[in-house]
Amino acid sequence: MAWTREDMARRAAKELVNGYYVNLGIGIPTLVANFIPDGVDVTLQSENGMLGMGPFPYEGEADPDLINAGKQTITELNRTSYFSSSDSFGMIRGGHIDLSILGAMQVSEEGDLANWMIPGKMVKGMGGAMDLVAGVKKVVVIMDHNARDGSAKFIKKCTLPLTGVRVVDMIISDVGVFLINDDGATLIELAPGISIDDARSRTEAEFNVTKNL
Amino acid sequence: MAWTREDMARRAAKELVNGYYVNLGIGIPTLVANFIPDGVDVTLQSENGMLGMGPFPYEGEADPDLINAGKQTITELNRTSYFSSSDSFGMIRGGHIDLSILGAMQVSEEGDLANWMIPGKMVKGMGGAMDLVAGVKKVVVIMDHNARDGSAKFIKKCTLPLTGVRVVDMIISDVGVFLINDDGATLIELAPGISIDDARSRTEAEFNVTKNL
Amino acid sequence: MSKVYSDAKDALDGILFDNMTIMAGGFGLCGIPENLIIALRDSGVSGISAISNNAGVDDFGLGLLLQTRQIKKMVSSYVGENKEFERQYLAEELELEFNPQGTLAERIRAGGAGIPGFYTKTGVGTLVAEGKEHKDFDGETYIMETGLTADVSIVKAWKGDKEGNLIFRKTARNFNPMMATAGKVTVAEVEELVETGELDPDQIHTMGIFVQRIIISKGLEKRIEQLTTRQREGA
Amino acid sequence: MSKVYSDAKDALDGILFDNMTIMAGGFGLCGIPENLIIALRDSGVSGISAISNNAGVDDFGLGLLLQTRQIKKMVSSYVGENKEFERQYLAEELELEFNPQGTLAERIRAGGAGIPGFYTKTGVGTLVAEGKEHKDFDGETYIMETGLTADVSIVKAWKGDKEGNLIFRKTARNFNPMMATAGKVTVAEVEELVETGELDPDQIHTMGIFVQRIIISKGLEKRIEQLTTRQREGA
């Protein structure tokens, strides 16, 4: 009864605060847009040069000049503005985006993130990930808690090349929710059917457990 | 029969080349716009954020949102574009402006320029002058050859605080025209009624004289 | 959580404190946030470090805050039009840091874009370079300048919408867009406030993300510093 | 001295040479200078160092120049959509320099704006920081990145006028405006070429000063990389 991808996205959506400017990564993070709570109004940024990203277009209405950072066709909203890539990353690097939600291959107990490169495999590139984790105020990772071979992804020290050092503030995985700050990592929520012992056995990183869990 | 201010401005206008983007400083340099040769089309930049500066407005038509870097009301042309101060100085610093014509208090024989500050007097500020001389491809100075007290302004080494080092490519004064490059300064034209000896006696800087003058 | 405030006083409420740093848009008197400057004066906040290309004139623009001695320090490129400024400066009542205009513009842009330092040729070999790090690139010498941010930026735009998207008009744009990005809080006054969606999304100069509070300008004077005109030929 | 050229071949005439550096605008296949890329391929120029956020797909965009082995090196942030790229890279026939996307964008802007180096937090502690100068500002560590320029930039705009002023449309803007500033020669292709004066001077994204040559795009394909749609409710 661990969390599904949708459950993780729904949980991540609780991190959205009314008025936030948010950048959602490719993959599960994109799903977060489907679970924005009622009464919470957030503006989605796409790093290729857009604030106020709308949903996919209706069939037959896709505009090749209007894509998101995942190169998917999208639509604009009333509030939308467009800008250049340098203005877009000025916004990101300058700390103007409140929240970034993205995927991970590994996260360390100090919040180091690896999500762009596996040595020996063809590297596609980091795109805007390094800029986002360096510049955005709060970084939330959504990931499967373990790799396909069962190995831990939340570990003491990343073994893969890093995307950023001490950048992750929260991990939402199928196991539960971990906060990471200067005091280290803390398990603050468990997915249904997951025990603290389950979480420990599936994690290499050291973490505290919040009271009353 | 030395050159008047208008003569100097007219001579400076000969440095304009068709297609050039030009920044004109405050004072005599502004007059250059009145002498643009027939068939030569240049675009005037104003560093407060405008390309394609037009003439003064007709009486009653001044627009407070439309001024030049000297804070004078002006007009726009067909080709005009507006932009921010950072874009404007990106243009200047990035070497996109072909020619800058400005005034000077002192110029050294190596092309050092002093035109913004007299120690002991209230300093108004350098405005955009340091950026212009550092970034523009060719810098032409228009100035009275001597100060009011008769002292030389084209000298071996500037005594006033500098605006830029080795930045002046040409001086146009009431005495004549001097080129400055890596070989030093060269007198290339004389105003009517001025002899080479006159020029030497009124100048502290060392300079060569072009053949056949 | 509307960004729209009723007036300048309301829009500055709760964000001012003594010895704060304020950026104020405008070039000369062109494109200055007139209402917000007056409200800043009326707030009585003191010890301001003001980052602004110019210092207004004696009785208008930032000159109003000089009259009341609310400004402790100016960071500017040119302050030639202000007698009170000159008096306070010569009496050493006012600190002054001159920046070349392009360096000032770029420092503000850098501050807003998360760039703490950059290199420029501007000012090499001059007083401006003293004490600054020098570095050679391709055989040419450059100096390092740092990014600038402010506790509050006050800017003036032509049109704005309720999301804080702004459009400027002609040379009234000048320093306003960069300053909007470099304020921890940015307050904008606009001549016309429209509904969200009325501005063309391709044509927005300052994105709403940079603007936290917005008001409609009231009673704009738009004073002209140097009225220069020509006569109609044959008139 | 018109900036308007008859077609892409004509517009590239006399400015290409082997082992040159070329910047090409676009994000994925969105906003790429389709005509100029094809003319570049047909010119046969070789040993190109290409600065472009992406590398196109196998049979479109910069992929066309990979097919013909005209590209020696790519400077990009993401090249995931191109099999031929992968083959050449793994066979060590192609050099590749990855830049974080924001760092790439800023390096290009810096190159066009006369800034030879700047500091950024992006990439600190990662492979990207190796060999780069580190510097602390206010207790945080940053790395120095350098400005980028190109011998020729090729960009794509929506509308342009005969002075070279350009306006981009929606997310097809992306890297095009900065690249226009960073080319020693910049060539633009536009969907619509209008008379000078028809574009609103407050709304020009790229000023004509940055554009030396301009053509009208012909037969634009505007290929969509990932068509994603939704169904109308109740449909």
PDB file of C-alpha atoms in Angstrom, chain C residues 10-206:
ATOM      1  CA  ASP C  10      -0.948  51.683   1.686  1.00  0.00           C
ATOM      2  CA  ALA C  11       1.485  50.010  -0.712  1.00  0.00           C
ATOM      3  CA  LEU C  12       4.515  50.929   1.399  1.00  0.00           C
ATOM      4  CA  ASP C  13       2.901  49.921   4.669  1.00  0.00           C
ATOM      5  CA  GLY C  14       4.911  47.388   6.652  1.00  0.00           C
ATOM      6  CA  ILE C  15       7.921  47.185   4.358  1.00  0.00           C
ATOM      7  CA  LEU C  16       9.855  50.317   5.359  1.00  0.00           C
ATOM      8  CA  PHE C  17      12.456  50.565   8.113  1.00  0.00           C
ATOM      9  CA  ASP C  18      15.261  52.955   9.038  1.00  0.00           C
ATOM     10  CA  ASN C  19      18.634  52.427   7.356  1.00  0.00           C
ATOM     11  CA  MET C  20      17.096  50.377   4.567  1.00  0.00           C
ATOM     12  CA  THR C  21      18.262  50.225   0.957  1.00  0.00           C
ATOM     13  CA  ILE C  22      15.834  51.477  -1.671  1.00  0.00           C
ATOM     14  CA  MET C  23      16.116  51.411  -5.449  1.00  0.00           C
ATOM     15  CA  ALA C  24      14.145  54.058  -7.308  1.00  0.00           C
ATOM     16  CA  GLY C  25      13.589  53.875 -11.069  1.00  0.00           C
ATOM     17  CA  GLY C  26      13.882  56.744 -13.508  1.00  0.00           C
ATOM     18  CA  PHE C  27      16.399  58.669 -15.560  1.00  0.00           C
ATOM     19  CA  GLY C  28      16.442  62.288 -14.504  1.00  0.00           C
ATOM     20  CA  LEU C  29      12.780  63.012 -13.840  1.00  0.00           C
ATOM     21  CA  CYS C  30      11.656  60.658 -16.623  1.00  0.00           C
ATOM     22  CA  GLY C  31       9.906  57.508 -15.457  1.00  0.00           C
ATOM     23  CA  ILE C  32      10.196  58.149 -11.732  1.00  0.00           C
ATOM     24  CA  PRO C  33       7.667  56.685  -9.255  1.00  0.00           C
ATOM     25  CA  GLU C  34       6.300  60.073  -8.198  1.00  0.00           C
ATOM     26  CA  ASN C  35       3.593  58.844  -5.861  1.00  0.00           C
ATOM     27  CA  LEU C  36       5.811  56.336  -4.107  1.00  0.00           C
ATOM     28  CA  ILE C  37       8.587  58.896  -3.558  1.00  0.00           C
ATOM     29  CA  ILE C  38       6.122  61.243  -1.887  1.00  0.00           C
ATOM     30  CA  ALA C  39       4.746  58.429   0.265  1.00  0.00           C
ATOM     31  CA  LEU C  40       8.293  57.473   1.185  1.00  0.00           C
ATOM     32  CA  ARG C  41       8.923  61.035   2.306  1.00  0.00           C
ATOM     33  CA  ASP C  42       5.695  61.135   4.277  1.00  0.00           C
ATOM     34  CA  SER C  43       6.569  57.838   5.982  1.00  0.00           C
ATOM     35  CA  GLY C  44       9.444  59.572   7.744  1.00  0.00           C
ATOM     36  CA  VAL C  45      11.729  56.564   7.304  1.00  0.00           C
ATOM     37  CA  SER C  46      15.331  57.697   7.684  1.00  0.00           C
ATOM     38  CA  GLY C  47      18.888  56.672   6.954  1.00  0.00           C
ATOM     39  CA  ILE C  48      17.969  55.468   3.475  1.00  0.00           C
ATOM     40  CA  SER C  49      20.642  54.187   1.121  1.00  0.00           C
ATOM     41  CA  ALA C  50      19.174  55.118  -2.249  1.00  0.00           C
ATOM     42  CA  ILE C  51      20.244  53.451  -5.475  1.00  0.00           C
ATOM     43  CA  SER C  52      19.063  55.614  -8.339  1.00  0.00           C
ATOM     44  CA  ASN C  53      20.755  56.839 -11.492  1.00  0.00           C
ATOM     45  CA  ASN C  54      20.092  60.462 -10.488  1.00  0.00           C
ATOM     46  CA  ALA C  55      19.021  62.380  -7.418  1.00  0.00           C
ATOM     47  CA  GLY C  56      16.081  64.337  -8.783  1.00  0.00           C
ATOM     48  CA  VAL C  57      15.944  68.127  -8.564  1.00  0.00           C
ATOM     49  CA  ASP C  58      15.635  70.231  -5.432  1.00  0.00           C
ATOM     50  CA  ASP C  59      11.867  70.089  -5.139  1.00  0.00           C
ATOM     51  CA  PHE C  60      10.968  66.975  -7.122  1.00  0.00           C
ATOM     52  CA  GLY C  61      11.821  63.312  -7.345  1.00  0.00           C
ATOM     53  CA  LEU C  62      14.394  62.066  -4.863  1.00  0.00           C
ATOM     54  CA  GLY C  63      15.200  65.706  -4.119  1.00  0.00           C
ATOM     55  CA  LEU C  64      12.169  65.581  -1.842  1.00  0.00           C
ATOM     56  CA  LEU C  65      13.917  63.018   0.360  1.00  0.00           C
ATOM     57  CA  LEU C  66      17.108  65.065   0.391  1.00  0.00           C
ATOM     58  CA  GLN C  67      15.202  68.111   1.631  1.00  0.00           C
ATOM     59  CA  THR C  68      14.001  66.095   4.588  1.00  0.00           C
ATOM     60  CA  ARG C  69      17.441  64.518   5.170  1.00  0.00           C
ATOM     61  CA  GLN C  70      15.984  61.015   4.906  1.00  0.00           C
ATOM     62  CA  ILE C  71      18.770  59.867   2.593  1.00  0.00           C
ATOM     63  CA  LYS C  72      22.092  58.843   4.131  1.00  0.00           C
ATOM     64  CA  LYS C  73      23.786  57.577   0.987  1.00  0.00           C
ATOM     65  CA  MET C  74      23.277  57.750  -2.771  1.00  0.00           C
ATOM     66  CA  VAL C  75      24.554  55.291  -5.362  1.00  0.00           C
ATOM     67  CA  SER C  76      24.219  57.106  -8.682  1.00  0.00           C
ATOM     68  CA  SER C  77      25.955  57.866 -11.963  1.00  0.00           C
ATOM     69  CA  TYR C  78      25.110  61.573 -12.200  1.00  0.00           C
ATOM     70  CA  VAL C  79      23.708  64.030  -9.673  1.00  0.00           C
ATOM     71  CA  GLY C  80      24.321  67.340 -11.395  1.00  0.00           C
ATOM     72  CA  GLU C  81      20.862  68.844 -11.205  1.00  0.00           C
ATOM     73  CA  ASN C  82      20.441  69.169  -7.478  1.00  0.00           C
ATOM     74  CA  LYS C  83      21.721  72.106  -5.379  1.00  0.00           C
ATOM     75  CA  GLU C  84      20.604  70.652  -2.049  1.00  0.00           C
ATOM     76  CA  PHE C  85      22.461  67.488  -2.894  1.00  0.00           C
ATOM     77  CA  GLU C  86      25.600  69.507  -3.532  1.00  0.00           C
ATOM     78  CA  ARG C  87      25.229  71.359  -0.256  1.00  0.00           C
ATOM     79  CA  GLN C  88      24.736  68.205   1.816  1.00  0.00           C
ATOM     80  CA  TYR C  89      27.563  66.427   0.042  1.00  0.00           C
ATOM     81  CA  LEU C  90      30.052  69.245   0.513  1.00  0.00           C
ATOM     82  CA  ALA C  91      29.005  69.484   4.164  1.00  0.00           C
ATOM     83  CA  GLU C  92      29.675  65.738   4.420  1.00  0.00           C
ATOM     84  CA  GLU C  93      26.114  65.105   5.513  1.00  0.00           C
ATOM     85  CA  LEU C  94      25.587  62.683   2.629  1.00  0.00           C
ATOM     86  CA  GLU C  95      27.606  59.736   1.374  1.00  0.00           C
ATOM     87  CA  LEU C  96      27.937  59.345  -2.362  1.00  0.00           C
ATOM     88  CA  GLU C  97      29.084  56.404  -4.446  1.00  0.00           C
ATOM     89  CA  PHE C  98      29.444  57.121  -8.138  1.00  0.00           C
ATOM     90  CA  ASN C  99      29.038  54.205 -10.515  1.00  0.00           C
ATOM     91  CA  PRO C 100      29.408  54.458 -14.271  1.00  0.00           C
ATOM     92  CA  GLN C 101      25.873  54.370 -15.624  1.00  0.00           C
ATOM     93  CA  GLY C 102      26.300  51.080 -17.462  1.00  0.00           C
ATOM     94  CA  THR C 103      27.998  49.488 -14.494  1.00  0.00           C
ATOM     95  CA  LEU C 104      25.152  50.641 -12.268  1.00  0.00           C
ATOM     96  CA  ALA C 105      22.566  49.217 -14.666  1.00  0.00           C
ATOM     97  CA  GLU C 106      24.417  45.915 -14.897  1.00  0.00           C
ATOM     98  CA  ARG C 107      24.989  45.655 -11.149  1.00  0.00           C
ATOM     99  CA  ILE C 108      21.242  45.964 -10.631  1.00  0.00           C
ATOM    100  CA  ARG C 109      20.463  43.438 -13.337  1.00  0.00           C
ATOM    101  CA  ALA C 110      23.042  41.075 -11.806  1.00  0.00           C
ATOM    102  CA  GLY C 111      21.544  41.487  -8.342  1.00  0.00           C
ATOM    103  CA  GLY C 112      18.128  40.517  -9.635  1.00  0.00           C
ATOM    104  CA  ALA C 113      19.502  37.588 -11.635  1.00  0.00           C
ATOM    105  CA  GLY C 114      21.525  35.929  -8.851  1.00  0.00           C
ATOM    106  CA  ILE C 115      24.911  37.010 -10.186  1.00  0.00           C
ATOM    107  CA  PRO C 116      27.078  38.261  -7.306  1.00  0.00           C
ATOM    108  CA  GLY C 117      29.900  39.568  -9.492  1.00  0.00           C
ATOM    109  CA  PHE C 118      30.887  40.217 -13.107  1.00  0.00           C
ATOM    110  CA  TYR C 119      33.782  41.702 -15.022  1.00  0.00           C
ATOM    111  CA  THR C 120      33.718  44.857 -17.112  1.00  0.00           C
ATOM    112  CA  LYS C 121      36.189  47.017 -19.017  1.00  0.00           C
ATOM    113  CA  THR C 122      34.368  50.136 -17.888  1.00  0.00           C
ATOM    114  CA  GLY C 123      36.450  52.196 -15.478  1.00  0.00           C
ATOM    115  CA  VAL C 124      39.712  50.255 -15.810  1.00  0.00           C
ATOM    116  CA  GLY C 125      42.566  52.621 -14.979  1.00  0.00           C
ATOM    117  CA  THR C 126      40.255  55.166 -13.333  1.00  0.00           C
ATOM    118  CA  LEU C 127      39.229  56.017  -9.766  1.00  0.00           C
ATOM    119  CA  VAL C 128      36.340  53.610 -10.206  1.00  0.00           C
ATOM    120  CA  ALA C 129      38.763  50.678 -10.387  1.00  0.00           C
ATOM    121  CA  GLU C 130      40.535  51.437  -7.124  1.00  0.00           C
ATOM    122  CA  GLY C 131      40.328  48.597  -4.643  1.00  0.00           C
ATOM    123  CA  LYS C 132      38.536  46.354  -7.109  1.00  0.00           C
ATOM    124  CA  GLU C 133      39.742  42.977  -8.296  1.00  0.00           C
ATOM    125  CA  HIS C 134      41.430  43.100 -11.711  1.00  0.00           C
ATOM    126  CA  LYS C 135      41.513  40.153 -14.077  1.00  0.00           C
ATOM    127  CA  ASP C 136      42.754  39.599 -17.593  1.00  0.00           C
ATOM    128  CA  PHE C 137      40.706  37.905 -20.277  1.00  0.00           C
ATOM    129  CA  ASP C 138      42.334  37.413 -23.688  1.00  0.00           C
ATOM    130  CA  GLY C 139      45.044  39.916 -22.832  1.00  0.00           C
ATOM    131  CA  GLU C 140      42.675  42.692 -21.804  1.00  0.00           C
ATOM    132  CA  THR C 141      42.204  43.881 -18.250  1.00  0.00           C
ATOM    133  CA  TYR C 142      38.784  44.026 -16.618  1.00  0.00           C
ATOM    134  CA  ILE C 143      37.547  44.875 -13.132  1.00  0.00           C
ATOM    135  CA  MET C 144      35.049  43.010 -11.026  1.00  0.00           C
ATOM    136  CA  GLU C 145      31.815  44.694 -10.057  1.00  0.00           C
ATOM    137  CA  THR C 146      29.261  43.202  -7.672  1.00  0.00           C
ATOM    138  CA  GLY C 147      25.524  42.670  -7.932  1.00  0.00           C
ATOM    139  CA  LEU C 148      23.162  45.038  -6.128  1.00  0.00           C
ATOM    140  CA  THR C 149      19.872  44.293  -4.436  1.00  0.00           C
ATOM    141  CA  ALA C 150      17.500  46.434  -2.359  1.00  0.00           C
ATOM    142  CA  ASP C 151      15.116  45.926   0.511  1.00  0.00           C
ATOM    143  CA  VAL C 152      12.472  47.697  -1.526  1.00  0.00           C
ATOM    144  CA  SER C 153      12.415  48.785  -5.167  1.00  0.00           C
ATOM    145  CA  ILE C 154       9.975  51.446  -6.296  1.00  0.00           C
ATOM    146  CA  VAL C 155       9.284  51.620 -10.018  1.00  0.00           C
ATOM    147  CA  LYS C 156       6.980  53.431 -12.398  1.00  0.00           C
ATOM    148  CA  ALA C 157       5.356  51.810 -15.428  1.00  0.00           C
ATOM    149  CA  TRP C 158       2.875  52.883 -18.057  1.00  0.00           C
ATOM    150  CA  LYS C 159       0.469  49.955 -17.881  1.00  0.00           C
ATOM    151  CA  GLY C 160       0.193  47.117 -15.439  1.00  0.00           C
ATOM    152  CA  ASP C 161      -2.210  44.281 -14.786  1.00  0.00           C
ATOM    153  CA  LYS C 162      -3.396  42.794 -11.518  1.00  0.00           C
ATOM    154  CA  GLU C 163      -0.752  40.043 -11.668  1.00  0.00           C
ATOM    155  CA  GLY C 164       1.918  42.758 -11.624  1.00  0.00           C
ATOM    156  CA  ASN C 165       2.913  42.429 -15.271  1.00  0.00           C
ATOM    157  CA  LEU C 166       4.264  45.794 -16.461  1.00  0.00           C
ATOM    158  CA  ILE C 167       4.765  47.653 -19.736  1.00  0.00           C
ATOM    159  CA  PHE C 168       6.865  50.814 -19.911  1.00  0.00           C
ATOM    160  CA  ARG C 169       6.570  53.685 -22.380  1.00  0.00           C
ATOM    161  CA  LYS C 170       9.417  55.120 -24.483  1.00  0.00           C
ATOM    162  CA  THR C 171      12.492  56.287 -22.545  1.00  0.00           C
ATOM    163  CA  ALA C 172      10.574  56.159 -19.269  1.00  0.00           C
ATOM    164  CA  ARG C 173      11.620  52.494 -19.191  1.00  0.00           C
ATOM    165  CA  ASN C 174      15.302  53.114 -18.317  1.00  0.00           C
ATOM    166  CA  PHE C 175      16.288  51.613 -14.934  1.00  0.00           C
ATOM    167  CA  ASN C 176      12.794  50.486 -13.936  1.00  0.00           C
ATOM    168  CA  PRO C 177      12.824  46.901 -15.302  1.00  0.00           C
ATOM    169  CA  MET C 178      16.103  45.872 -13.658  1.00  0.00           C
ATOM    170  CA  MET C 179      15.184  47.488 -10.371  1.00  0.00           C
ATOM    171  CA  ALA C 180      11.933  45.538 -10.359  1.00  0.00           C
ATOM    172  CA  THR C 181      13.982  42.317 -10.398  1.00  0.00           C
ATOM    173  CA  ALA C 182      16.409  43.426  -7.675  1.00  0.00           C
ATOM    174  CA  GLY C 183      14.052  44.426  -4.875  1.00  0.00           C
ATOM    175  CA  LYS C 184      13.253  41.974  -2.088  1.00  0.00           C
ATOM    176  CA  VAL C 185       9.888  43.699  -2.335  1.00  0.00           C
ATOM    177  CA  THR C 186       9.038  45.638  -5.491  1.00  0.00           C
ATOM    178  CA  VAL C 187       6.262  48.195  -5.544  1.00  0.00           C
ATOM    179  CA  ALA C 188       5.093  49.538  -8.892  1.00  0.00           C
ATOM    180  CA  GLU C 189       2.965  52.532  -9.723  1.00  0.00           C
ATOM    181  CA  VAL C 190       1.265  52.508 -13.107  1.00  0.00           C
ATOM    182  CA  GLU C 191      -0.633  55.043 -15.150  1.00  0.00           C
ATOM    183  CA  GLU C 192      -3.213  52.484 -16.121  1.00  0.00           C
ATOM    184  CA  LEU C 193      -4.138  49.279 -14.311  1.00  0.00           C
ATOM    185  CA  VAL C 194      -5.874  46.743 -16.528  1.00  0.00           C
ATOM    186  CA  GLU C 195      -7.435  43.356 -15.935  1.00  0.00           C
ATOM    187  CA  THR C 196      -5.152  40.368 -16.167  1.00  0.00           C
ATOM    188  CA  GLY C 197      -5.215  39.150 -19.747  1.00  0.00           C
ATOM    189  CA  GLU C 198      -5.447  42.562 -21.371  1.00  0.00           C
ATOM    190  CA  LEU C 199      -1.702  42.884 -21.935  1.00  0.00           C
ATOM    191  CA  ASP C 200      -0.176  40.973 -24.846  1.00  0.00           C
ATOM    192  CA  PRO C 201       1.875  38.154 -23.245  1.00  0.00           C
ATOM    193  CA  ASP C 202       4.652  38.618 -25.833  1.00  0.00           C
ATOM    194  CA  GLN C 203       4.973  42.281 -24.930  1.00  0.00           C
ATOM    195  CA  ILE C 204       5.381  42.335 -21.183  1.00  0.00           C
ATOM    196  CA  HIS C 205       8.564  44.102 -20.087  1.00  0.00           C
ATOM    197  CA  THR C 206       8.474  43.146 -16.400  1.00  0.00           C
TER     198      THR C 206
END
